[in-house]
Every structure is written in structure tokens, then in C-alpha cells.
PDB file of C-alpha atoms (C1' of nucleotides) in Angstrom:
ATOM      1  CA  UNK A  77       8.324  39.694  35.583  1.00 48.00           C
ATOM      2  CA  UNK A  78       5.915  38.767  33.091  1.00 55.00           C
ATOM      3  CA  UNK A  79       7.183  34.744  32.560  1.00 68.00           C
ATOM      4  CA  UNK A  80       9.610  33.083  34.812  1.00 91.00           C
ATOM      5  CA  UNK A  81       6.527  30.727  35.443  1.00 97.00           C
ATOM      6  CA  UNK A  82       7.268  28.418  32.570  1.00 96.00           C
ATOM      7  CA  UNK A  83      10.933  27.692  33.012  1.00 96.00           C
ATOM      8  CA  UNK A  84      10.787  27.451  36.601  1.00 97.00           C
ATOM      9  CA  UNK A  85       8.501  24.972  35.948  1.00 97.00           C
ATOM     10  CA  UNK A  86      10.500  23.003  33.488  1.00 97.00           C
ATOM     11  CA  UNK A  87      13.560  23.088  35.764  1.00 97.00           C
ATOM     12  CA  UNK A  88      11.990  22.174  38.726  1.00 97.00           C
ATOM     13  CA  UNK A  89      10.642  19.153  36.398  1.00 97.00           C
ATOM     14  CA  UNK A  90      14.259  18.295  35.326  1.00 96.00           C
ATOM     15  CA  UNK A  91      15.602  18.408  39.174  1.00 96.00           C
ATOM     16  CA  UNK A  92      13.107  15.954  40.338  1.00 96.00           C
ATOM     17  CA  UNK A  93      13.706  13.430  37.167  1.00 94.00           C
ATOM     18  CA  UNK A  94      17.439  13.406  37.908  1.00 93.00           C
ATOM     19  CA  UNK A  95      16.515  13.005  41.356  1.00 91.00           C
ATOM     20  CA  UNK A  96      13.833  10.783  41.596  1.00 87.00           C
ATOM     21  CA  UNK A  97      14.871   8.499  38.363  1.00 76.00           C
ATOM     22  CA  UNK A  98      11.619   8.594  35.867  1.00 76.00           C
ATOM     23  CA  UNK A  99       8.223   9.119  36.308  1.00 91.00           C
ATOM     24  CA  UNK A 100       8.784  13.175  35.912  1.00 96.00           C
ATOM     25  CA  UNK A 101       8.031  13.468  32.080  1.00 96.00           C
ATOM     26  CA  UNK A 102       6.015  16.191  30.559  1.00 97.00           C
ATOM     27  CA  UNK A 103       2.966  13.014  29.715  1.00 97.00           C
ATOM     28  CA  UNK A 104       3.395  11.904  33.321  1.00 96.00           C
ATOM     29  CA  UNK A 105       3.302  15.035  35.130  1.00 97.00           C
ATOM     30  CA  UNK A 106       0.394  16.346  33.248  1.00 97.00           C
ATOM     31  CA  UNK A 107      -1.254  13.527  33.545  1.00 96.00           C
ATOM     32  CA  UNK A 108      -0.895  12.717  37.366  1.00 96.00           C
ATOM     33  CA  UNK A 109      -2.039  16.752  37.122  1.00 97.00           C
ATOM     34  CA  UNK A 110      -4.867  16.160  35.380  1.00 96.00           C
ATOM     35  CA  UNK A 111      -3.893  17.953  31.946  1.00 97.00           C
ATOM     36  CA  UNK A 112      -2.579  17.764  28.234  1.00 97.00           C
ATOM     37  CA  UNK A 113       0.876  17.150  27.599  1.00 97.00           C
ATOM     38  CA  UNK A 114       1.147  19.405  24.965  1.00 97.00           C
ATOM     39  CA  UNK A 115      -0.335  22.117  26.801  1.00 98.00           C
ATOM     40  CA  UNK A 116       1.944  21.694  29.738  1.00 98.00           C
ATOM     41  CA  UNK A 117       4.698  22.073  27.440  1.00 97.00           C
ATOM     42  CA  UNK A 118       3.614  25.099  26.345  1.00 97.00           C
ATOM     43  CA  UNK A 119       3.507  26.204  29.610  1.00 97.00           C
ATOM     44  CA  UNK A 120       6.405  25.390  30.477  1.00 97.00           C
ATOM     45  CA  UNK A 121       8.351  26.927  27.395  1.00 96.00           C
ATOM     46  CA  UNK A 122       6.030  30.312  28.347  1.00 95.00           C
ATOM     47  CA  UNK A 123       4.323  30.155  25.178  1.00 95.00           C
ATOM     48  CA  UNK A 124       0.920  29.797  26.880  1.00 95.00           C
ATOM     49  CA  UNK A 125       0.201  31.646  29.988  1.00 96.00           C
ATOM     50  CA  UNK A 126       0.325  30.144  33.349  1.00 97.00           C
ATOM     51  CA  UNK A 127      -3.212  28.090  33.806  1.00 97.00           C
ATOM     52  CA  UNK A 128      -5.562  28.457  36.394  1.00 97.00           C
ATOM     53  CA  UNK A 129      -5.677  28.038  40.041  1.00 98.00           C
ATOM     54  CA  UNK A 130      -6.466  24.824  40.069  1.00 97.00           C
ATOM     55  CA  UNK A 131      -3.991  23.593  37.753  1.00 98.00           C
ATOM     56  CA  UNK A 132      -1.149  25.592  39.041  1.00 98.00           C
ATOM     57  CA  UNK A 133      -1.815  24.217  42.648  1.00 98.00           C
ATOM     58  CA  UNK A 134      -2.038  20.237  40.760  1.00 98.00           C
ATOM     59  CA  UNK A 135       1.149  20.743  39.124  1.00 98.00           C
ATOM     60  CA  UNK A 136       2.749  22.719  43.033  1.00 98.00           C
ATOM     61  CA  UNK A 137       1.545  19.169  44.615  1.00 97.00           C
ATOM     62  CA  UNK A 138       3.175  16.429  41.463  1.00 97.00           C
ATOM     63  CA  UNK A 139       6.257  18.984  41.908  1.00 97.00           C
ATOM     64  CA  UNK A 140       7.022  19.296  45.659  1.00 97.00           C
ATOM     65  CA  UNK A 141       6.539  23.169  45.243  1.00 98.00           C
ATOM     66  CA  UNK A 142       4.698  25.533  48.115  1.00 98.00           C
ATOM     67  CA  UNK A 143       1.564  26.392  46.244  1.00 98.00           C
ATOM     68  CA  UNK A 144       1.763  29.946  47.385  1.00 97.00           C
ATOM     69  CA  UNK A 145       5.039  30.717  45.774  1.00 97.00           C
ATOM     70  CA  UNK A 146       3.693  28.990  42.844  1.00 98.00           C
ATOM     71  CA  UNK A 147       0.713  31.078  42.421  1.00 98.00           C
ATOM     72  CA  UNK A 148       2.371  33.645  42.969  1.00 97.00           C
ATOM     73  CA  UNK A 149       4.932  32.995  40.139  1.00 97.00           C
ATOM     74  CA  UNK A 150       1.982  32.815  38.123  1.00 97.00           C
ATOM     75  CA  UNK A 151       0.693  36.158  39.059  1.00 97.00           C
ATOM     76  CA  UNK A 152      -2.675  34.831  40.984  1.00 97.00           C
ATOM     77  CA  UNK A 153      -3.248  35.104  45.039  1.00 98.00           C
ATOM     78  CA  UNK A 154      -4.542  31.974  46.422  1.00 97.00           C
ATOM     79  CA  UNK A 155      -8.400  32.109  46.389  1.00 97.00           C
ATOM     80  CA  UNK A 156      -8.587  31.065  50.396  1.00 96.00           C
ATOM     81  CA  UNK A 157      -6.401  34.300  50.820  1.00 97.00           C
ATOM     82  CA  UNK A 158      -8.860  36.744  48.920  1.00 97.00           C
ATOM     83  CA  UNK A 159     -11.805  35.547  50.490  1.00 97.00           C
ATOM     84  CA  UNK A 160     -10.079  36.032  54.314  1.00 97.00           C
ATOM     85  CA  UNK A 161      -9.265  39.949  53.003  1.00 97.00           C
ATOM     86  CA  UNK A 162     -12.555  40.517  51.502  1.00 97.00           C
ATOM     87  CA  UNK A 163     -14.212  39.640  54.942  1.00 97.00           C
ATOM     88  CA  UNK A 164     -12.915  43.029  56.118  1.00 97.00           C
ATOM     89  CA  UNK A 165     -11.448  44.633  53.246  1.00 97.00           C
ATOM     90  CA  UNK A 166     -10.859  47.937  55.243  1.00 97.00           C
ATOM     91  CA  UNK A 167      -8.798  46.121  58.104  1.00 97.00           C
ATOM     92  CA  UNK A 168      -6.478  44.138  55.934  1.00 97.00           C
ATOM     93  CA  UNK A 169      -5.970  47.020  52.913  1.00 97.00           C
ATOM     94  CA  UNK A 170      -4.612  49.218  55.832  1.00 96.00           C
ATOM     95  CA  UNK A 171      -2.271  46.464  57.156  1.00 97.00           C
ATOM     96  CA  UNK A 172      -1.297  45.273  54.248  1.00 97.00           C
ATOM     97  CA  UNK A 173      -0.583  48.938  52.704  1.00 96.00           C
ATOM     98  CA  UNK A 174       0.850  49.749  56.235  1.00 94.00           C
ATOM     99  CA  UNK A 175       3.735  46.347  55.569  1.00 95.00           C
ATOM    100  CA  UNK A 176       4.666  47.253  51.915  1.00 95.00           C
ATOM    101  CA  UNK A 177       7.809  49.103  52.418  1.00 93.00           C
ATOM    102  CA  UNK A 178       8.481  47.175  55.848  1.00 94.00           C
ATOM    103  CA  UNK A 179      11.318  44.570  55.499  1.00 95.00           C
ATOM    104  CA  UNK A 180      11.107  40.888  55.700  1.00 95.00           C
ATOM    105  CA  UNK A 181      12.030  40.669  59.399  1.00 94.00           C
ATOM    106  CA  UNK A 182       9.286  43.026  60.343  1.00 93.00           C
ATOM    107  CA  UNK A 183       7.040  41.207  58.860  1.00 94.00           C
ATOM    108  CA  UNK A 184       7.878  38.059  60.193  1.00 93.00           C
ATOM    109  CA  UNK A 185       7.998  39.400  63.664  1.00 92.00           C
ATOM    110  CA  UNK A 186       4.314  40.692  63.291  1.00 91.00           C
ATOM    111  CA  UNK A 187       3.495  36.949  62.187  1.00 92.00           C
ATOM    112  CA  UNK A 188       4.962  35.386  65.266  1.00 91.00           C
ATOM    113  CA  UNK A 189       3.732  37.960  67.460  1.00 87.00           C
ATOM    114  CA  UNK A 190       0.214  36.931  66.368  1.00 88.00           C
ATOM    115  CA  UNK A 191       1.181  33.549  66.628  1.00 86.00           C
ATOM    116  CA  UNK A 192       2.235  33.069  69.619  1.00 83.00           C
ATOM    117  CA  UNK A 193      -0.204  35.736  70.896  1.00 72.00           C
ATOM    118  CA  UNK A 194       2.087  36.734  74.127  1.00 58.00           C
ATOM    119  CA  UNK A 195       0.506  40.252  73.766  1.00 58.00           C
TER     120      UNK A 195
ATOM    121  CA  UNK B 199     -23.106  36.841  49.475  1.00 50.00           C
ATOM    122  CA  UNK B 200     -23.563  36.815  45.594  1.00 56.00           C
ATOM    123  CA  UNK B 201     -24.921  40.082  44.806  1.00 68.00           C
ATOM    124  CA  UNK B 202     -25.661  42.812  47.183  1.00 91.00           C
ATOM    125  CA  UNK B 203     -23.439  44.685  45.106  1.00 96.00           C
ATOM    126  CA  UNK B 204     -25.901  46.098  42.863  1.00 96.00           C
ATOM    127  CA  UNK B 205     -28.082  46.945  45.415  1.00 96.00           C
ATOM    128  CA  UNK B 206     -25.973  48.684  47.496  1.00 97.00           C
ATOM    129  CA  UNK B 207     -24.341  50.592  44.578  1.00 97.00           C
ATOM    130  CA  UNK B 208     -28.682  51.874  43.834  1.00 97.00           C
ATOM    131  CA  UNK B 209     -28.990  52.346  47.649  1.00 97.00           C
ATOM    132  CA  UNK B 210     -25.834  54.950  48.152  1.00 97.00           C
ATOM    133  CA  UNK B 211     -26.766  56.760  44.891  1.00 97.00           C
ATOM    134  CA  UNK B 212     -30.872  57.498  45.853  1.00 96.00           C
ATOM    135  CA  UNK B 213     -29.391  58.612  49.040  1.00 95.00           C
ATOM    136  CA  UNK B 214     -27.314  61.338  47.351  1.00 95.00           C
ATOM    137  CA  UNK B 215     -29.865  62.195  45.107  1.00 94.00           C
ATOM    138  CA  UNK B 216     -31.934  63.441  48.351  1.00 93.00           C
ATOM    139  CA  UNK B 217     -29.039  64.458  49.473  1.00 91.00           C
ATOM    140  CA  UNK B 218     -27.108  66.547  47.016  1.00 87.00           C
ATOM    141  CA  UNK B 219     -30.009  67.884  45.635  1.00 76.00           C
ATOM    142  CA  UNK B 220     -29.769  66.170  41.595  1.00 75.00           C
ATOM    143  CA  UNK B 221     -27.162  65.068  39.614  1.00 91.00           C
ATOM    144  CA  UNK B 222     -27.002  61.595  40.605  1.00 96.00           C
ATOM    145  CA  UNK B 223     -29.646  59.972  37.881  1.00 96.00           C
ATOM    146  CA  UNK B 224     -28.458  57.022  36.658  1.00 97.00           C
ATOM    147  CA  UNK B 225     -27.242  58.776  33.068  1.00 96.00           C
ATOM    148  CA  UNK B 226     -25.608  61.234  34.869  1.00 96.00           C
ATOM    149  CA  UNK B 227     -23.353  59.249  37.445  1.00 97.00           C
ATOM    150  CA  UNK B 228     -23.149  56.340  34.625  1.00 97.00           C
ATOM    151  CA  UNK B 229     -21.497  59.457  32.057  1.00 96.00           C
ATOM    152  CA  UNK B 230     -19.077  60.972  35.464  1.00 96.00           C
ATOM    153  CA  UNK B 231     -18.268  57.180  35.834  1.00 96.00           C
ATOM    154  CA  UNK B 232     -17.436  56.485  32.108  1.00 96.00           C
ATOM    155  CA  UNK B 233     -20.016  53.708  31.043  1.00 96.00           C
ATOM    156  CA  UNK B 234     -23.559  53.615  28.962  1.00 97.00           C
ATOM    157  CA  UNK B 235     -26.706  54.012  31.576  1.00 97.00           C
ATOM    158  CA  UNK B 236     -28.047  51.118  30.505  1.00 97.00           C
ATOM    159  CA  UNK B 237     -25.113  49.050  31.643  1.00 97.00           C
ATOM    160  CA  UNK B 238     -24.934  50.692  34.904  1.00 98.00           C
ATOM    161  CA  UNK B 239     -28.962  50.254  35.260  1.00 97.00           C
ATOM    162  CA  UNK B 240     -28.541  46.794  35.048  1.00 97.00           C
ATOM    163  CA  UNK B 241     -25.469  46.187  37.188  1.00 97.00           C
ATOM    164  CA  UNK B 242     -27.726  48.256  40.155  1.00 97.00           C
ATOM    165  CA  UNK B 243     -30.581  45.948  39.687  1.00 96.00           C
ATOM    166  CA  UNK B 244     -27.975  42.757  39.472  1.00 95.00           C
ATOM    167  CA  UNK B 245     -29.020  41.798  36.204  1.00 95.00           C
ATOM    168  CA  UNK B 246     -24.940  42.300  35.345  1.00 95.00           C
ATOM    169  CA  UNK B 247     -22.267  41.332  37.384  1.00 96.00           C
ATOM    170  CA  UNK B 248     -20.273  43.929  39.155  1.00 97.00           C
ATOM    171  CA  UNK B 249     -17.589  45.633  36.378  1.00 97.00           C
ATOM    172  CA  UNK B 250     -14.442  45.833  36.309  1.00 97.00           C
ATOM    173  CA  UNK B 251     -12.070  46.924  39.118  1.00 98.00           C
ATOM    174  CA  UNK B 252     -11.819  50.301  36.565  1.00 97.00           C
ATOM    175  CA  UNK B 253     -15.079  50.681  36.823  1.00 98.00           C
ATOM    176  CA  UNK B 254     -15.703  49.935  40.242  1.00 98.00           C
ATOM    177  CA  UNK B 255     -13.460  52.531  41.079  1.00 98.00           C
ATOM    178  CA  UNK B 256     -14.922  55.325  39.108  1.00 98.00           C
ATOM    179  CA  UNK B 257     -18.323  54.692  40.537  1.00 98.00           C
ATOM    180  CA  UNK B 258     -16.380  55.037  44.338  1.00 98.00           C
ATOM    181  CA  UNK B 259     -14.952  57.692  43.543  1.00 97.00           C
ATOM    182  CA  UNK B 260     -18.682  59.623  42.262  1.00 96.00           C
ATOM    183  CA  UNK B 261     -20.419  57.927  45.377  1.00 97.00           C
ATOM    184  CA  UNK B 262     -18.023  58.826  47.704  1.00 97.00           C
ATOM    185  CA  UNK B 263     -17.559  55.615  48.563  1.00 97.00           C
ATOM    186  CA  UNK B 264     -14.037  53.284  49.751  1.00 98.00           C
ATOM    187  CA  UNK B 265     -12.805  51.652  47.237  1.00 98.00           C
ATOM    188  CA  UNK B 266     -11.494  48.841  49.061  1.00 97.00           C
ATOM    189  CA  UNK B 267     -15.220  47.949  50.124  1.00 97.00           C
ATOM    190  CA  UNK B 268     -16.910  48.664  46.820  1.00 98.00           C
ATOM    191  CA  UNK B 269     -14.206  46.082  45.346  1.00 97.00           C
ATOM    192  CA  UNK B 270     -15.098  43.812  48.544  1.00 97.00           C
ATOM    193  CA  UNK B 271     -18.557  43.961  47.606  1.00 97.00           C
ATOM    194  CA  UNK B 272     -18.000  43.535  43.415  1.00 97.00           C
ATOM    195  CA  UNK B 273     -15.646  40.486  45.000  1.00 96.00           C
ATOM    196  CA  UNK B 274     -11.964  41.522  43.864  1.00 97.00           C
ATOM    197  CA  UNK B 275      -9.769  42.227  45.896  1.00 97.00           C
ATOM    198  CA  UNK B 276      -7.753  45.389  45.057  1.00 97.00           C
ATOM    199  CA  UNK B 277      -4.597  45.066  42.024  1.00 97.00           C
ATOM    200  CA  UNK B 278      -2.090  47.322  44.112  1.00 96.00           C
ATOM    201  CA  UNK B 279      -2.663  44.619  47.242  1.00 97.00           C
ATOM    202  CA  UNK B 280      -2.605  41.682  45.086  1.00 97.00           C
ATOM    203  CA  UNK B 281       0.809  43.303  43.911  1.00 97.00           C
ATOM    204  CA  UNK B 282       2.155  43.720  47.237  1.00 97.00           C
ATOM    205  CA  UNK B 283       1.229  39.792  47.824  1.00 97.00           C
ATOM    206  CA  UNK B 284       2.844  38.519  44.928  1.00 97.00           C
ATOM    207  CA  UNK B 285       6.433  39.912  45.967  1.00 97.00           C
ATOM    208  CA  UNK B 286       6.490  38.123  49.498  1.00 97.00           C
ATOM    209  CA  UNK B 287       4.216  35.452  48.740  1.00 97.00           C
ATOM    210  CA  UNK B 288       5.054  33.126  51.876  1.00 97.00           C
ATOM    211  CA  UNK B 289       5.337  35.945  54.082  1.00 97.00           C
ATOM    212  CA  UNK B 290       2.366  37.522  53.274  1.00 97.00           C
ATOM    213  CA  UNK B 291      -0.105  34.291  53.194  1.00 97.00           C
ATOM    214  CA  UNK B 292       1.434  33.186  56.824  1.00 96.00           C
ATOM    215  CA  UNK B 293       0.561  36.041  58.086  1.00 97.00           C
ATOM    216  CA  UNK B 294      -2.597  36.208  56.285  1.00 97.00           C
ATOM    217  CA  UNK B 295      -3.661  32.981  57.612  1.00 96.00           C
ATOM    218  CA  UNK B 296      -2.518  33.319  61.146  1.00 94.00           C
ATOM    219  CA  UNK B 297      -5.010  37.069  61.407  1.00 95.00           C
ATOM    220  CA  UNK B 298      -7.971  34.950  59.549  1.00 95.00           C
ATOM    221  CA  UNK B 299      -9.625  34.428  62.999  1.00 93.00           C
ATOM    222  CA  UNK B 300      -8.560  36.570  64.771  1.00 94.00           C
ATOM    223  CA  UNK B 301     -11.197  39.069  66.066  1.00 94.00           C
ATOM    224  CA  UNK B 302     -11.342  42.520  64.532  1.00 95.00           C
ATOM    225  CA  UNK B 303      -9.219  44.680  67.304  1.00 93.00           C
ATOM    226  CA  UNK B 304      -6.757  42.619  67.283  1.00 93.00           C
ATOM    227  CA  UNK B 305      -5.651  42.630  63.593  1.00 94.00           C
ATOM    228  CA  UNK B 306      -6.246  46.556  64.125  1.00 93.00           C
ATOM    229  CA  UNK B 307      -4.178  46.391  67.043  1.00 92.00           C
ATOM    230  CA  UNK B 308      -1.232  44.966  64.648  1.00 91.00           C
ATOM    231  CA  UNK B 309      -1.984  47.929  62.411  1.00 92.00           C
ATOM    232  CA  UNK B 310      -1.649  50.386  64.730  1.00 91.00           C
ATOM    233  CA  UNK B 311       1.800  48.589  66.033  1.00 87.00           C
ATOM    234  CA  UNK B 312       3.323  48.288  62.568  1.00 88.00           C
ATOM    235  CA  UNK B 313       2.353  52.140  61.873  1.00 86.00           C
ATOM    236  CA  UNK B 314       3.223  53.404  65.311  1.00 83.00           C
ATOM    237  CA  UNK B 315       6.957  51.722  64.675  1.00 72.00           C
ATOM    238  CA  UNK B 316       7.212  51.731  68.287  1.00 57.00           C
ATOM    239  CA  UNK B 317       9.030  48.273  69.055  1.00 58.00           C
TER     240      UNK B 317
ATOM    241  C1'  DA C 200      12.217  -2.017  11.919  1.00 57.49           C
ATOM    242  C1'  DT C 201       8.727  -2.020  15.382  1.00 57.49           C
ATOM    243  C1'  DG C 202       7.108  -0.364  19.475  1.00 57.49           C
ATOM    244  C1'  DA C 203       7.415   2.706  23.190  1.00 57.49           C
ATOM    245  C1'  DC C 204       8.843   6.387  24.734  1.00 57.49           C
ATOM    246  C1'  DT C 205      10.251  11.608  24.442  1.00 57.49           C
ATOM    247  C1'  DG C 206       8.533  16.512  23.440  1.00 57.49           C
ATOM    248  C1'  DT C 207       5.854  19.484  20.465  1.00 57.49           C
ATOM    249  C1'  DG C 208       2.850  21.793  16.572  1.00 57.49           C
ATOM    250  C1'  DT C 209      -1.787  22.915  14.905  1.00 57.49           C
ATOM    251  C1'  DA C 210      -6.368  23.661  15.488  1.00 57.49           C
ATOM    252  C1'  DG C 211     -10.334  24.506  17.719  1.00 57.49           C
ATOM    253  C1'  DT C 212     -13.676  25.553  21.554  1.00 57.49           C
ATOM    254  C1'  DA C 213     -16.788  26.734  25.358  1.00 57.49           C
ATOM    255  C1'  DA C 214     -17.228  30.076  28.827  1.00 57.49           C
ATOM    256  C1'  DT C 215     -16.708  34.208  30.943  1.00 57.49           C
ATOM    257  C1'  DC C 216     -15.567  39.172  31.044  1.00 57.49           C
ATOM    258  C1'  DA C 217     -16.533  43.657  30.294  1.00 57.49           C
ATOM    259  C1'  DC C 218     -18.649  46.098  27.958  1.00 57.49           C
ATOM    260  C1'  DT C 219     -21.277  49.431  23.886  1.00 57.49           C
ATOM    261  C1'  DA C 220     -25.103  50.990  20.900  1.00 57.49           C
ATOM    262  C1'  DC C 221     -29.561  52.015  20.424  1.00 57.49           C
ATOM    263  C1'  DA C 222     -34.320  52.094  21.040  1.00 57.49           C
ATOM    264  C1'  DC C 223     -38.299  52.198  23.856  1.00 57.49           C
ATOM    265  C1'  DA C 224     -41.840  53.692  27.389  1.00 57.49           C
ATOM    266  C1'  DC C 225     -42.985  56.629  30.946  1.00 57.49           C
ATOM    267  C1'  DC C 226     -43.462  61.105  33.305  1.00 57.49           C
ATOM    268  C1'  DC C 227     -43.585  66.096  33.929  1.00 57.49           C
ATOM    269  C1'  DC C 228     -43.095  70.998  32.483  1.00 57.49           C
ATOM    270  C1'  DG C 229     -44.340  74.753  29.613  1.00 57.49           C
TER     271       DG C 229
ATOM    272  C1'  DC D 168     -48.362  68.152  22.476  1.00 57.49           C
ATOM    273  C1'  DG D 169     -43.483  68.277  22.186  1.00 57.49           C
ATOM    274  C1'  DG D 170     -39.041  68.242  24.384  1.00 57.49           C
ATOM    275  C1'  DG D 171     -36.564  67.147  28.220  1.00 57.49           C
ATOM    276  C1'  DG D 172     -35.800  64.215  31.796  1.00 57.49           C
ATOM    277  C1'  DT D 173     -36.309  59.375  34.171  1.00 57.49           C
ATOM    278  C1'  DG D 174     -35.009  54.207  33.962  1.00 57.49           C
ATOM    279  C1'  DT D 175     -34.721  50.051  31.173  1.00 57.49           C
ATOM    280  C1'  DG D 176     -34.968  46.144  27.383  1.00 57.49           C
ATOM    281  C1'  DT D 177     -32.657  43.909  23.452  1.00 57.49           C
ATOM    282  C1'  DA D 178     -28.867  42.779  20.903  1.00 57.49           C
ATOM    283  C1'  DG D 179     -24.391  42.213  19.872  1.00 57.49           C
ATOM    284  C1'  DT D 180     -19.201  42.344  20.277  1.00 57.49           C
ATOM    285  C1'  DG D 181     -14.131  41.875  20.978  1.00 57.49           C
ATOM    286  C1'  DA D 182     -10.910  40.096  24.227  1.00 57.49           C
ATOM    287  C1'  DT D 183      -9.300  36.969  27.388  1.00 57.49           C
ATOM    288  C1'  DT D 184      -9.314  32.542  29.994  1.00 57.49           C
ATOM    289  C1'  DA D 185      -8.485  28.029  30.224  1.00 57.49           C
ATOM    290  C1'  DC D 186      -8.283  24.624  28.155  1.00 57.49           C
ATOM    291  C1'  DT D 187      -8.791  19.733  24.875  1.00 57.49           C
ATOM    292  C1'  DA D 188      -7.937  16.672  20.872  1.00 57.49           C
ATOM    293  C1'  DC D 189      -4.979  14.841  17.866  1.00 57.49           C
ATOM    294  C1'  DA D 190      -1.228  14.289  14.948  1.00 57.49           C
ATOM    295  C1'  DC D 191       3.592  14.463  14.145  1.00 57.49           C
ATOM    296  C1'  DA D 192       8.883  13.885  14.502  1.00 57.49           C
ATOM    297  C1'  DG D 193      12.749  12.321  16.939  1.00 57.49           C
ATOM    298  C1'  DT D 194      15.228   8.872  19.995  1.00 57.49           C
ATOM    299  C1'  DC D 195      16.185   4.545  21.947  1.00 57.49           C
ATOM    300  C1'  DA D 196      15.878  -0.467  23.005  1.00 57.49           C
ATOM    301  C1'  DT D 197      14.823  -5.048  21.525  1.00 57.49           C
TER     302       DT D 197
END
DNA sequence: ATGACTGTGTAGTAATCACTACACACCCCG
DNA sequence: CGGGGTGTGTAGTGATTACTACACAGTCAT
């Protein structure tokens, strides 16, 4: 797990050039993400770590990623997330410890349970 | 909500020190806690930021204190439930973001629910 | 063969993190 | 008055984070 950042970057890069003709190279994309070419290619090729928050969510919006799943790829949990648990660390440690081993479908049914709050 | 950290941290310990009879000077729960009294000192008196989550731990463990809400406090948010995060990303922030207002007994009502098993 | 792209290599940096090492001043007991 | 305890001030450090600046080599079209 430590690096799949990088080349799911760079293929994700490559799928949207094809796609979308030009406008997806490394210069552009960095740029239109506010950073260096060079260090965007490093990044992508792994040989720099993923870069910070707000980079990672630049590069999830020029790429047509979900931001979550990007951070997450790059080993961070979205700020806006941390500061709801903090609030009441207690209450979301146990919930969260409490949905570690539970499946995807549980999960999801305890997020449209709250949702639609029928209960 | 920069810094009651410290404060707290030199609140809990003069309270055990009444308490428990001695043994809770700063040198002494600094050395049970693994760092220099000096350091420690300063973090009380929020001269230092809060340590690391290492650190923090230690000094929940000698105060007898929950870890989660020491690392609330010292602003981190706990590596084993960042870890659980990172493998469900979307699941996880969804549901996150849906319990973010929700009052109090309700997220512990989920809690209980997920525990209990019982649907 | 010049210009405009492509990606990439090298180097350096400013800031923050997470500390340690040591010395000092004060107080109290015997 | 000295030896133990109290807390604290000063200084410095090694690692990591998150980058920038710039130059270079290759490819392709005109």
C-alpha cells in the first residue's frame, strides 16, 4: 500500500487525454493545479510522495476524481472529516471502531438509515 | 480551540497529585511518559505544541485519561481510525458527513444499533 | 533547423515537527 | 548549609513536509 498514488495518477491522466483530445499534459495539469511540472511528474512516477491536501484535492478536481478516494490513495483523511470526529471524539471512535469488521452493506444501510431518518 | 491542551494536561495531573498522594511531579510523570521535564513543562504551560500521537498516548495512559480525547484535544485524530477510513474511503466520509449534525443520541443511538446487531 | 511541445533531472529551501540536553533558581528538610 | 526535591529557561538538532526554480533532452511539425 505504500504508492499506488502516483500511477493512478498518471493513468487517470492518460484516460482523460485519449478521451478528451489535449489539454491533459503533465505542464497543463500542474499548471491548471497550481504546481511544477516536474514535481508532478515525480509524483506521478512515485518518486516523491503524494503532496498535500490541498494539492491532492487541485489535481482530484483537473482529473474528474472524488477527492475522498483521492486522499485517501494518498494516505490523508479529508481535513472537514477530522474536524467533524474531533467534535466528539468519544462518539465517533466507538462507531467507527464498532463498523471496522462490518461489511460494506452494513455500512451503507446505517448511512441511509440516518439519511432518510425514518427511525 | 487552539490550546487548552496544555492546560488541561497541568489540570488532570495537580488533581492526582492531591489525589494519589505524590508521584505525579512533572519529572516524574514526564520520565513514566518517556520525555525530558522540561519538554513536558512547556507543553502544560502551551509554550509547545501538543506531541506526538506517541506521546500523547503515554501521558493518557499515566493520567488515566481516554486517549481518543487527549488526541481530540492535542488535535489528531487517532492512526488506527484514520486506518479504518482510508480502506472505505467513500463509505466512511458519507456517513461521516450525514452524522455531522446530527445531535449526540442519535449518532449513539446508531452505535448502539450497529453493536446490538439486532436488524 | 527552428520553435514548440513533451517529460524529466538536479538542486535547493523554508517551515514545521518532535523532540533532547543541560543548566538554573527556588524551596524545604535535616 | 548542603542535598534533595520542585518547575522552568535556553539552545540546538535531525527528520519530514511540501514544495519551487531552472535546465536539459527528446519528438514533431513547419
Amino acid at each position: 500500500m505504500p504508492a499506488p498514488f502516483g500511477p493512478f495518477l498518471r493513468r487517470q491522466r492518460e484516460r482523460l487525454r485519449t478521451q478528451r483530445g489535449e489539454d491533459f499534459s503533465v505542464r497543463q495539469v500542474a499548471g491548471r493545479a497550481g504546481l511544477e511540472p516536474s514535481y508532478l511528474s515525480k509524483i506521478e512516477r512515485a518518486l516523491q510522495p503524494p503532496p498535500g491536501e490541498a494539492a491532492v484535492r487541485a489535481l482530484a478536481r483537473e482529473l474528474e476524481l472524488d477527492p475522498d478516494v483521492l486522499l485517501a490513495l494518498a494516505g490523508k483523511v479529508s481535513s472537514d472529516l477530522q474536524k467533524v470526529i474531533l467534535r466528539r471524539p468519544q462518539l465517533f471512535a466507538q462507531l467507527i471502531r464498532e463498523l471496522k469488521n462490518q461489511p460494506d452493506h452494513a455500512v451503507l444501510r446505517v448511512v441511509r438509515e440516518v439519511r432518510d431518518g425514518d427511525w
